[in-house]
mmCIF file of C-alpha atoms in Angstrom:
data_model
loop_
_atom_site.group_PDB
_atom_site.id
_atom_site.type_symbol
_atom_site.label_atom_id
_atom_site.label_comp_id
_atom_site.label_asym_id
_atom_site.label_seq_id
_atom_site.Cartn_x
_atom_site.Cartn_y
_atom_site.Cartn_z
ATOM 1 C CA UNK A 18 0.000 0.000 0.000
ATOM 2 C CA UNK A 19 1.040 3.577 -0.397
ATOM 3 C CA UNK A 20 0.741 6.592 1.847
ATOM 4 C CA UNK A 21 -2.790 7.368 2.935
ATOM 5 C CA UNK A 22 -2.366 11.047 3.667
ATOM 6 C CA UNK A 23 -4.991 11.560 1.018
ATOM 7 C CA UNK A 24 -8.235 9.603 1.185
ATOM 8 C CA UNK A 25 -8.463 6.806 -1.408
ATOM 9 C CA UNK A 26 -10.753 7.625 -4.292
ATOM 10 C CA UNK A 27 -14.091 5.812 -4.470
ATOM 11 C CA UNK A 28 -13.291 3.640 -1.427
ATOM 12 C CA UNK A 29 -16.101 1.535 0.018
ATOM 13 C CA UNK A 30 -17.712 2.848 3.181
ATOM 14 C CA UNK A 31 -15.845 1.817 6.360
ATOM 15 C CA UNK A 32 -17.348 -0.767 8.655
ATOM 16 C CA UNK A 33 -19.243 0.900 11.537
ATOM 17 C CA UNK A 34 -16.742 1.782 14.229
ATOM 18 C CA UNK A 35 -13.870 0.214 12.319
ATOM 19 C CA UNK A 36 -12.036 -3.029 13.157
ATOM 20 C CA UNK A 37 -10.654 -4.138 16.493
ATOM 21 C CA UNK A 38 -7.012 -3.174 16.907
ATOM 22 C CA UNK A 39 -4.451 -5.613 18.285
ATOM 23 C CA UNK A 40 -0.658 -5.929 18.360
ATOM 24 C CA UNK A 41 1.812 -8.431 16.932
ATOM 25 C CA UNK A 42 5.327 -7.815 18.266
ATOM 26 C CA UNK A 43 8.417 -9.578 16.926
ATOM 27 C CA UNK A 44 10.854 -8.640 19.721
ATOM 28 C CA UNK A 45 13.133 -6.763 17.338
ATOM 29 C CA UNK A 46 16.751 -6.202 18.365
ATOM 30 C CA UNK A 47 18.172 -2.724 17.815
ATOM 31 C CA UNK A 48 21.741 -2.211 16.628
ATOM 32 C CA UNK A 49 24.157 -2.514 19.563
ATOM 33 C CA UNK A 50 21.458 -3.881 21.857
ATOM 34 C CA UNK A 51 21.729 -6.993 24.005
ATOM 35 C CA UNK A 52 19.066 -9.441 22.742
ATOM 36 C CA UNK A 53 17.843 -9.998 26.304
ATOM 37 C CA UNK A 54 16.813 -6.359 26.423
ATOM 38 C CA UNK A 55 14.573 -6.866 23.389
ATOM 39 C CA UNK A 56 12.398 -9.467 25.129
ATOM 40 C CA UNK A 57 12.152 -7.301 28.252
ATOM 41 C CA UNK A 58 11.020 -4.436 26.040
ATOM 42 C CA UNK A 59 8.345 -6.677 24.526
ATOM 43 C CA UNK A 60 6.871 -7.262 27.986
ATOM 44 C CA UNK A 61 6.918 -3.546 28.773
ATOM 45 C CA UNK A 62 5.375 -2.793 25.393
ATOM 46 C CA UNK A 63 2.521 -5.172 26.188
ATOM 47 C CA UNK A 64 1.733 -3.186 29.314
ATOM 48 C CA UNK A 65 1.623 0.005 27.257
ATOM 49 C CA UNK A 66 -0.623 -1.647 24.649
ATOM 50 C CA UNK A 67 -3.025 -2.707 27.381
ATOM 51 C CA UNK A 68 -3.197 0.850 28.725
ATOM 52 C CA UNK A 69 -3.923 2.121 25.210
ATOM 53 C CA UNK A 70 -6.869 -0.243 24.878
ATOM 54 C CA UNK A 71 -5.555 -2.714 22.295
ATOM 55 C CA UNK A 72 -7.601 -5.919 22.208
ATOM 56 C CA UNK A 73 -4.819 -8.540 22.165
ATOM 57 C CA UNK A 74 -1.021 -8.745 22.223
ATOM 58 C CA UNK A 75 0.779 -11.497 20.311
ATOM 59 C CA UNK A 76 4.421 -12.550 20.161
ATOM 60 C CA UNK A 77 6.183 -14.450 17.370
ATOM 61 C CA UNK A 78 8.564 -17.388 16.895
ATOM 62 C CA UNK A 79 11.912 -16.963 15.142
ATOM 63 C CA UNK A 80 14.957 -19.175 15.665
ATOM 64 C CA UNK A 81 18.568 -18.118 15.192
ATOM 65 C CA UNK A 82 17.764 -14.704 13.691
ATOM 66 C CA UNK A 83 20.293 -11.968 14.675
ATOM 67 C CA UNK A 84 17.651 -9.233 14.513
ATOM 68 C CA UNK A 85 14.837 -10.995 16.404
ATOM 69 C CA UNK A 86 14.841 -12.220 20.006
ATOM 70 C CA UNK A 87 11.648 -14.255 20.327
ATOM 71 C CA UNK A 88 12.333 -18.000 19.807
ATOM 72 C CA UNK A 89 10.034 -19.267 22.594
ATOM 73 C CA UNK A 90 6.593 -17.703 22.121
ATOM 74 C CA UNK A 91 4.764 -19.678 24.816
ATOM 75 C CA UNK A 92 7.365 -18.650 27.409
ATOM 76 C CA UNK A 93 7.240 -15.017 26.328
ATOM 77 C CA UNK A 94 3.432 -15.062 26.273
ATOM 78 C CA UNK A 95 3.475 -16.253 29.880
ATOM 79 C CA UNK A 96 5.701 -13.326 30.859
ATOM 80 C CA UNK A 97 3.338 -10.918 29.081
ATOM 81 C CA UNK A 98 0.270 -12.434 30.712
ATOM 82 C CA UNK A 99 1.873 -12.164 34.149
ATOM 83 C CA UNK A 100 2.625 -8.460 33.696
ATOM 84 C CA UNK A 101 -0.788 -7.518 32.278
ATOM 85 C CA UNK A 102 -4.317 -7.984 33.583
ATOM 86 C CA UNK A 103 -6.969 -7.656 30.879
ATOM 87 C CA UNK A 104 -5.508 -7.677 27.364
ATOM 88 C CA UNK A 105 -5.711 -11.019 25.524
ATOM 89 C CA UNK A 106 -2.292 -12.651 25.109
ATOM 90 C CA UNK A 107 -1.122 -15.107 22.506
ATOM 91 C CA UNK A 108 1.221 -16.179 19.762
ATOM 92 C CA UNK A 109 1.489 -15.220 16.143
ATOM 93 C CA UNK A 110 2.408 -17.953 16.043
ATOM 94 C CA UNK A 111 3.757 -21.211 17.339
ATOM 95 C CA UNK A 112 5.127 -23.041 14.293
ATOM 96 C CA UNK A 113 3.861 -26.600 14.694
ATOM 97 C CA UNK A 114 6.503 -28.230 12.441
ATOM 98 C CA UNK A 115 9.060 -27.232 15.109
ATOM 99 C CA UNK A 116 7.198 -28.828 18.041
ATOM 100 C CA UNK A 117 5.432 -31.952 19.180
ATOM 101 C CA UNK A 118 1.691 -31.314 19.551
ATOM 102 C CA UNK A 119 1.642 -32.731 23.085
ATOM 103 C CA UNK A 120 4.268 -30.233 24.255
ATOM 104 C CA UNK A 121 2.315 -27.329 22.729
ATOM 105 C CA UNK A 122 -0.919 -28.556 24.336
ATOM 106 C CA UNK A 123 0.789 -28.758 27.716
ATOM 107 C CA UNK A 124 2.253 -25.261 27.391
ATOM 108 C CA UNK A 125 -1.037 -23.640 26.415
ATOM 109 C CA UNK A 126 -2.904 -25.676 28.982
ATOM 110 C CA UNK A 127 -0.726 -24.117 31.661
ATOM 111 C CA UNK A 128 -1.193 -20.655 30.142
ATOM 112 C CA UNK A 129 -4.990 -21.002 30.034
ATOM 113 C CA UNK A 130 -5.140 -22.505 33.534
ATOM 114 C CA UNK A 131 -3.232 -19.568 34.994
ATOM 115 C CA UNK A 132 -4.912 -16.869 32.888
ATOM 116 C CA UNK A 133 -8.377 -18.232 32.028
ATOM 117 C CA UNK A 134 -10.204 -16.534 29.181
ATOM 118 C CA UNK A 135 -7.208 -14.471 28.053
ATOM 119 C CA UNK A 136 -5.070 -16.885 26.014
ATOM 120 C CA UNK A 137 -4.893 -17.145 22.210
ATOM 121 C CA UNK A 138 -3.099 -20.044 20.542
ATOM 122 C CA UNK A 139 -1.966 -18.722 17.178
ATOM 123 C CA UNK A 140 -0.529 -21.575 15.099
ATOM 124 C CA UNK A 141 1.446 -21.657 11.857
ATOM 125 C CA UNK A 142 3.132 -24.104 9.509
ATOM 126 C CA UNK A 143 6.297 -22.189 8.542
ATOM 127 C CA UNK A 144 9.731 -23.783 8.773
ATOM 128 C CA UNK A 145 12.958 -22.308 10.110
ATOM 129 C CA UNK A 146 14.940 -20.148 7.667
ATOM 130 C CA UNK A 147 18.080 -22.271 7.305
ATOM 131 C CA UNK A 148 18.893 -25.961 7.039
ATOM 132 C CA UNK A 149 21.195 -25.704 10.055
ATOM 133 C CA UNK A 150 18.423 -24.389 12.292
ATOM 134 C CA UNK A 151 16.019 -27.010 10.939
ATOM 135 C CA UNK A 152 18.497 -29.748 11.817
ATOM 136 C CA UNK A 153 19.020 -28.277 15.290
ATOM 137 C CA UNK A 154 15.250 -28.300 15.811
ATOM 138 C CA UNK A 155 14.970 -31.845 14.500
ATOM 139 C CA UNK A 156 12.917 -30.856 11.458
ATOM 140 C CA UNK A 157 13.412 -30.953 7.692
ATOM 141 C CA UNK A 158 12.039 -29.386 4.539
ATOM 142 C CA UNK A 159 9.126 -31.820 4.530
ATOM 143 C CA UNK A 160 8.190 -31.292 8.182
ATOM 144 C CA UNK A 161 5.138 -29.213 7.295
ATOM 145 C CA UNK A 162 3.622 -31.978 5.167
ATOM 146 C CA UNK A 163 1.754 -33.475 8.109
ATOM 147 C CA UNK A 164 0.579 -30.125 9.482
ATOM 148 C CA UNK A 165 -3.167 -31.000 9.335
ATOM 149 C CA UNK A 166 -2.517 -34.162 11.348
ATOM 150 C CA UNK A 167 -0.379 -32.300 13.906
ATOM 151 C CA UNK A 168 -3.066 -29.647 14.241
ATOM 152 C CA UNK A 169 -5.814 -32.217 14.749
ATOM 153 C CA UNK A 170 -3.732 -33.992 17.378
ATOM 154 C CA UNK A 171 -3.059 -30.720 19.211
ATOM 155 C CA UNK A 172 -6.705 -29.696 19.295
ATOM 156 C CA UNK A 173 -7.660 -33.217 20.366
ATOM 157 C CA UNK A 174 -5.632 -32.901 23.547
ATOM 158 C CA UNK A 175 -7.919 -30.062 24.654
ATOM 159 C CA UNK A 176 -11.160 -31.758 23.669
ATOM 160 C CA UNK A 177 -10.033 -35.132 25.032
ATOM 161 C CA UNK A 178 -10.544 -37.023 21.779
ATOM 162 C CA UNK A 179 -7.079 -37.328 20.234
ATOM 163 C CA UNK A 180 -6.455 -40.886 19.009
ATOM 164 C CA UNK A 181 -2.886 -40.755 17.705
ATOM 165 C CA UNK A 182 -1.498 -41.769 21.093
ATOM 166 C CA UNK A 183 -4.078 -43.785 23.052
ATOM 167 C CA UNK A 184 -4.079 -43.108 26.763
ATOM 168 C CA UNK A 185 -2.016 -39.919 26.492
ATOM 169 C CA UNK A 186 -3.667 -36.918 28.158
ATOM 170 C CA UNK A 187 -2.514 -33.283 28.172
ATOM 171 C CA UNK A 188 -3.017 -31.984 31.694
ATOM 172 C CA UNK A 189 -4.004 -29.344 32.706
ATOM 173 C CA UNK A 190 -5.266 -28.390 29.258
ATOM 174 C CA UNK A 191 -7.851 -31.111 28.712
ATOM 175 C CA UNK A 192 -11.261 -29.464 28.845
ATOM 176 C CA UNK A 193 -9.822 -25.931 28.645
ATOM 177 C CA UNK A 194 -10.315 -23.689 25.633
ATOM 178 C CA UNK A 195 -7.458 -21.354 24.703
ATOM 179 C CA UNK A 196 -8.616 -19.668 21.494
ATOM 180 C CA UNK A 197 -6.918 -21.224 18.441
ATOM 181 C CA UNK A 198 -6.111 -19.086 15.397
ATOM 182 C CA UNK A 199 -4.614 -20.513 12.218
ATOM 183 C CA UNK A 200 -2.096 -18.408 10.300
ATOM 184 C CA UNK A 201 -3.261 -18.530 6.694
ATOM 185 C CA UNK A 202 0.102 -19.334 5.125
ATOM 186 C CA UNK A 203 0.463 -22.233 2.752
ATOM 187 C CA UNK A 204 -1.882 -23.880 0.320
ATOM 188 C CA UNK A 205 -5.218 -24.798 1.832
ATOM 189 C CA UNK A 206 -4.638 -23.193 5.245
ATOM 190 C CA UNK A 207 -7.703 -20.970 5.024
ATOM 191 C CA UNK A 208 -9.959 -23.868 4.066
ATOM 192 C CA UNK A 209 -8.464 -26.002 6.851
ATOM 193 C CA UNK A 210 -9.194 -23.269 9.402
ATOM 194 C CA UNK A 211 -12.763 -23.088 8.125
ATOM 195 C CA UNK A 212 -13.384 -26.842 8.245
ATOM 196 C CA UNK A 213 -12.117 -26.999 11.848
ATOM 197 C CA UNK A 214 -14.090 -23.947 12.951
ATOM 198 C CA UNK A 215 -10.981 -21.937 13.861
ATOM 199 C CA UNK A 216 -10.316 -18.213 13.573
ATOM 200 C CA UNK A 217 -8.081 -17.156 10.663
ATOM 201 C CA UNK A 218 -5.174 -14.720 10.458
ATOM 202 C CA UNK A 219 -4.258 -13.551 6.972
ATOM 203 C CA UNK A 220 -2.087 -10.869 5.355
ATOM 204 C CA UNK A 221 -2.048 -9.021 2.010
ATOM 205 C CA UNK A 222 1.200 -10.632 0.852
ATOM 206 C CA UNK A 223 -0.211 -11.126 -2.669
ATOM 207 C CA UNK A 224 -2.415 -8.067 -2.682
ATOM 208 C CA UNK A 225 -5.819 -7.070 -1.410
ATOM 209 C CA UNK A 226 -7.824 -8.995 -3.999
ATOM 210 C CA UNK A 227 -5.988 -12.237 -3.245
ATOM 211 C CA UNK A 228 -6.543 -11.715 0.481
ATOM 212 C CA UNK A 229 -10.266 -11.134 -0.108
ATOM 213 C CA UNK A 230 -10.358 -14.419 -2.022
ATOM 214 C CA UNK A 231 -8.627 -16.221 0.845
ATOM 215 C CA UNK A 232 -11.165 -14.891 3.328
ATOM 216 C CA UNK A 233 -14.056 -15.832 1.052
ATOM 217 C CA UNK A 234 -12.798 -19.425 0.785
ATOM 218 C CA UNK A 235 -12.401 -19.561 4.552
ATOM 219 C CA UNK A 236 -15.937 -18.348 5.185
ATOM 220 C CA UNK A 237 -17.353 -20.760 2.619
ATOM 221 C CA UNK A 238 -15.518 -23.687 4.243
ATOM 222 C CA UNK A 239 -16.367 -22.683 7.820
ATOM 223 C CA UNK A 240 -18.177 -25.189 9.998
ATOM 224 C CA UNK A 241 -19.145 -24.313 13.602
ATOM 225 C CA UNK A 242 -17.137 -26.192 16.214
ATOM 226 C CA UNK A 243 -16.291 -26.153 19.911
ATOM 227 C CA UNK A 244 -13.720 -23.523 18.966
ATOM 228 C CA UNK A 245 -16.047 -21.064 17.269
ATOM 229 C CA UNK A 246 -19.683 -20.701 16.267
ATOM 230 C CA UNK A 247 -18.959 -18.172 13.524
ATOM 231 C CA UNK A 248 -16.044 -17.261 11.241
ATOM 232 C CA UNK A 249 -13.550 -14.739 12.582
ATOM 233 C CA UNK A 250 -10.793 -13.064 10.561
ATOM 234 C CA UNK A 251 -7.847 -10.927 11.623
ATOM 235 C CA UNK A 252 -5.579 -9.167 9.116
ATOM 236 C CA UNK A 253 -1.892 -8.869 10.002
ATOM 237 C CA UNK A 254 -0.435 -5.657 8.600
ATOM 238 C CA UNK A 255 2.528 -3.352 9.048
ATOM 239 C CA UNK A 256 1.153 0.027 10.132
ATOM 240 C CA UNK A 257 2.959 3.297 10.876
ATOM 241 C CA UNK A 258 1.290 6.478 12.101
ATOM 242 C CA UNK A 259 2.805 9.953 12.537
ATOM 243 C CA UNK A 260 1.773 13.604 12.223
ATOM 244 C CA UNK A 261 2.714 13.524 8.509
ATOM 245 C CA UNK A 262 2.815 10.841 5.872
ATOM 246 C CA UNK A 263 6.554 11.250 5.308
ATOM 247 C CA UNK A 264 7.304 10.853 9.017
ATOM 248 C CA UNK A 265 5.160 7.731 9.075
ATOM 249 C CA UNK A 266 6.931 6.296 6.031
ATOM 250 C CA UNK A 267 10.311 6.806 7.708
ATOM 251 C CA UNK A 268 9.199 4.533 10.577
ATOM 252 C CA UNK A 269 8.920 1.619 8.142
ATOM 253 C CA UNK A 270 12.429 2.028 6.681
ATOM 254 C CA UNK A 271 14.546 0.260 9.379
ATOM 255 C CA UNK A 272 12.686 -3.035 9.072
ATOM 256 C CA UNK A 273 12.320 -2.635 5.303
ATOM 257 C CA UNK A 274 16.111 -2.405 5.022
ATOM 258 C CA UNK A 275 16.554 -5.446 7.298
ATOM 259 C CA UNK A 276 14.182 -7.404 5.066
ATOM 260 C CA UNK A 277 15.959 -6.271 1.904
ATOM 261 C CA UNK A 278 19.311 -7.285 3.416
ATOM 262 C CA UNK A 279 17.866 -10.641 4.468
ATOM 263 C CA UNK A 280 16.537 -11.370 0.976
ATOM 264 C CA UNK A 281 19.913 -10.644 -0.630
ATOM 265 C CA UNK A 282 22.368 -11.795 2.067
ATOM 266 C CA UNK A 283 20.402 -14.468 3.931
ATOM 267 C CA UNK A 284 20.652 -12.767 7.344
ATOM 268 C CA UNK A 285 18.026 -10.565 9.020
ATOM 269 C CA UNK A 286 20.137 -7.990 10.926
ATOM 270 C CA UNK A 287 19.334 -5.824 13.960
ATOM 271 C CA UNK A 288 17.465 -2.617 13.176
ATOM 272 C CA UNK A 289 19.432 0.539 12.482
ATOM 273 C CA UNK A 290 18.257 4.175 12.292
ATOM 274 C CA UNK A 291 16.155 5.061 9.270
ATOM 275 C CA UNK A 292 18.525 7.820 8.197
ATOM 276 C CA UNK A 293 21.493 5.449 8.071
ATOM 277 C CA UNK A 294 19.536 2.842 6.161
ATOM 278 C CA UNK A 295 18.334 5.440 3.659
ATOM 279 C CA UNK A 296 21.921 6.642 3.054
ATOM 280 C CA UNK A 297 23.319 3.175 2.406
ATOM 281 C CA UNK A 298 24.696 2.229 -0.971
ATOM 282 C CA UNK A 299 22.319 -0.484 -2.128
ATOM 283 C CA UNK A 300 22.268 -2.780 -5.071
ATOM 284 C CA UNK A 301 19.345 -2.204 -7.439
ATOM 285 C CA UNK A 302 17.724 -5.372 -6.099
ATOM 286 C CA UNK A 303 18.115 -4.275 -2.473
ATOM 287 C CA UNK A 304 16.568 -0.910 -3.318
ATOM 288 C CA UNK A 305 13.695 -2.674 -5.038
ATOM 289 C CA UNK A 306 13.103 -4.947 -2.055
ATOM 290 C CA UNK A 307 13.202 -2.016 0.369
ATOM 291 C CA UNK A 308 10.626 -0.089 -1.620
ATOM 292 C CA UNK A 309 8.429 -3.188 -1.931
ATOM 293 C CA UNK A 310 8.536 -3.685 1.815
ATOM 294 C CA UNK A 311 7.597 -0.073 2.549
ATOM 295 C CA UNK A 312 4.794 -0.191 -0.013
ATOM 296 C CA UNK A 313 3.399 -3.360 1.584
ATOM 297 C CA UNK A 314 2.764 -1.454 4.807
ATOM 298 C CA UNK A 315 0.155 1.154 5.577
ATOM 299 C CA UNK A 316 1.377 4.554 6.712
ATOM 300 C CA UNK A 317 -0.006 8.028 7.150
ATOM 301 C CA UNK A 318 -1.740 10.359 9.572
ATOM 302 C CA UNK A 319 -3.911 8.855 12.341
ATOM 303 C CA UNK A 320 -7.362 9.620 10.951
ATOM 304 C CA UNK A 321 -6.458 8.528 7.420
ATOM 305 C CA UNK A 322 -4.932 5.264 8.613
ATOM 306 C CA UNK A 323 -7.956 4.481 10.757
ATOM 307 C CA UNK A 324 -10.222 5.142 7.782
ATOM 308 C CA UNK A 325 -8.096 2.963 5.490
ATOM 309 C CA UNK A 326 -8.082 0.117 8.012
ATOM 310 C CA UNK A 327 -11.869 0.301 8.190
ATOM 311 C CA UNK A 328 -12.080 0.285 4.399
ATOM 312 C CA UNK A 329 -9.658 -2.626 4.050
ATOM 313 C CA UNK A 330 -11.321 -4.851 6.636
ATOM 314 C CA UNK A 331 -14.779 -4.095 5.235
ATOM 315 C CA UNK A 332 -13.503 -4.904 1.736
ATOM 316 C CA UNK A 333 -12.037 -8.302 2.646
ATOM 317 C CA UNK A 334 -14.480 -9.236 5.400
ATOM 318 C CA UNK A 335 -12.272 -9.075 8.519
ATOM 319 C CA UNK A 336 -13.121 -8.115 12.077
ATOM 320 C CA UNK A 337 -9.673 -7.203 13.397
ATOM 321 C CA UNK A 338 -6.235 -5.875 12.496
ATOM 322 C CA UNK A 339 -3.053 -7.229 14.064
ATOM 323 C CA UNK A 340 -0.872 -4.137 13.861
ATOM 324 C CA UNK A 341 2.872 -4.666 13.644
ATOM 325 C CA UNK A 342 5.552 -1.986 13.603
ATOM 326 C CA UNK A 343 9.250 -2.618 14.166
ATOM 327 C CA UNK A 344 11.360 0.510 13.947
ATOM 328 C CA UNK A 345 14.656 1.647 15.452
ATOM 329 C CA UNK A 346 13.360 4.373 17.766
ATOM 330 C CA UNK A 347 11.117 2.763 20.384
ATOM 331 C CA UNK A 348 9.686 6.113 21.520
ATOM 332 C CA UNK A 349 8.536 6.815 17.958
ATOM 333 C CA UNK A 350 7.149 3.292 17.726
ATOM 334 C CA UNK A 351 5.080 3.746 20.886
ATOM 335 C CA UNK A 352 3.895 7.140 19.648
ATOM 336 C CA UNK A 353 2.644 5.477 16.464
ATOM 337 C CA UNK A 354 0.622 2.922 18.419
ATOM 338 C CA UNK A 355 -0.701 5.651 20.725
ATOM 339 C CA UNK A 356 -1.819 7.900 17.879
ATOM 340 C CA UNK A 357 -3.518 4.993 16.136
ATOM 341 C CA UNK A 358 -5.348 3.921 19.292
ATOM 342 C CA UNK A 359 -6.440 7.468 20.105
ATOM 343 C CA UNK A 360 -7.579 8.396 16.600
ATOM 344 C CA UNK A 361 -11.361 8.713 16.339
ATOM 345 C CA UNK A 362 -13.131 5.705 14.901
ATOM 346 C CA UNK A 363 -14.506 6.300 11.383
ATOM 347 C CA UNK A 364 -17.947 7.891 11.257
ATOM 348 C CA UNK A 365 -20.846 5.471 10.992
#
């Protein structure tokens, strides 16, 4: 997407009140920062998000990445839940190919037992970035092939009807209901979420029309279950808000450069200041990747961004936006989330 300082022409009317706003934080490491500080900052950020009224706060899973410090999402989610009191807490997500379903069921059973009614179990099928990390985790390139079976086994531990391992029970989770969300990556993920009656998380990685098609297939496939009576869709999106569109765009540059570097060098580095990234000598491909990454986000002034989020979610049929922003200056990052939360909801 491009800057939304100016209202989009002929946009559909926003959904009344606009979508719910939530947070997905990747525990980004800043240049020169100890990685342990990044996870502590995630916990403090969650407290700020709760005070601002965000609906849920999710953490991610990344292994062996120099610029990201969140390899153990269930552990980090527990820390967030302990330091907050009302915001929903979860993962975006636990990558099932990296874990045994029983272990995941036990972890989320403990989370739900200690923080009943607040825990989300976001699940994905992505593999680790490199072959070395995959070997260290005990997985391979084909480890996602049995994802539907792993997912069914995991959910069965909570409902008490898993049959893969007779006699095995996942205490204290059996009978509890952490809310499962399926990350809509990979062929057939949206339909799988629908058939199982799970909530869906999607993103406009192939454009808005493709995302609308994904949501439509999910809703068509949806069958009510113990996990949900109706379809529920959250859109994950990079969002930056500032007093001007150019200031907002600058907030996206540090992570955009890290992504461009990762795609050309194979390593996702710690974030550096936007000005330094913008002054770097880049290859034409790196410049192209940086611009693509910035364009994939949504940036602008608070009221325009809120209006565009309402338009987007109404267009694709989503109820919620998982806002993510990783930038070098944490004060500017928190200001962006504050301005977005405090912006008036679109007129009915």
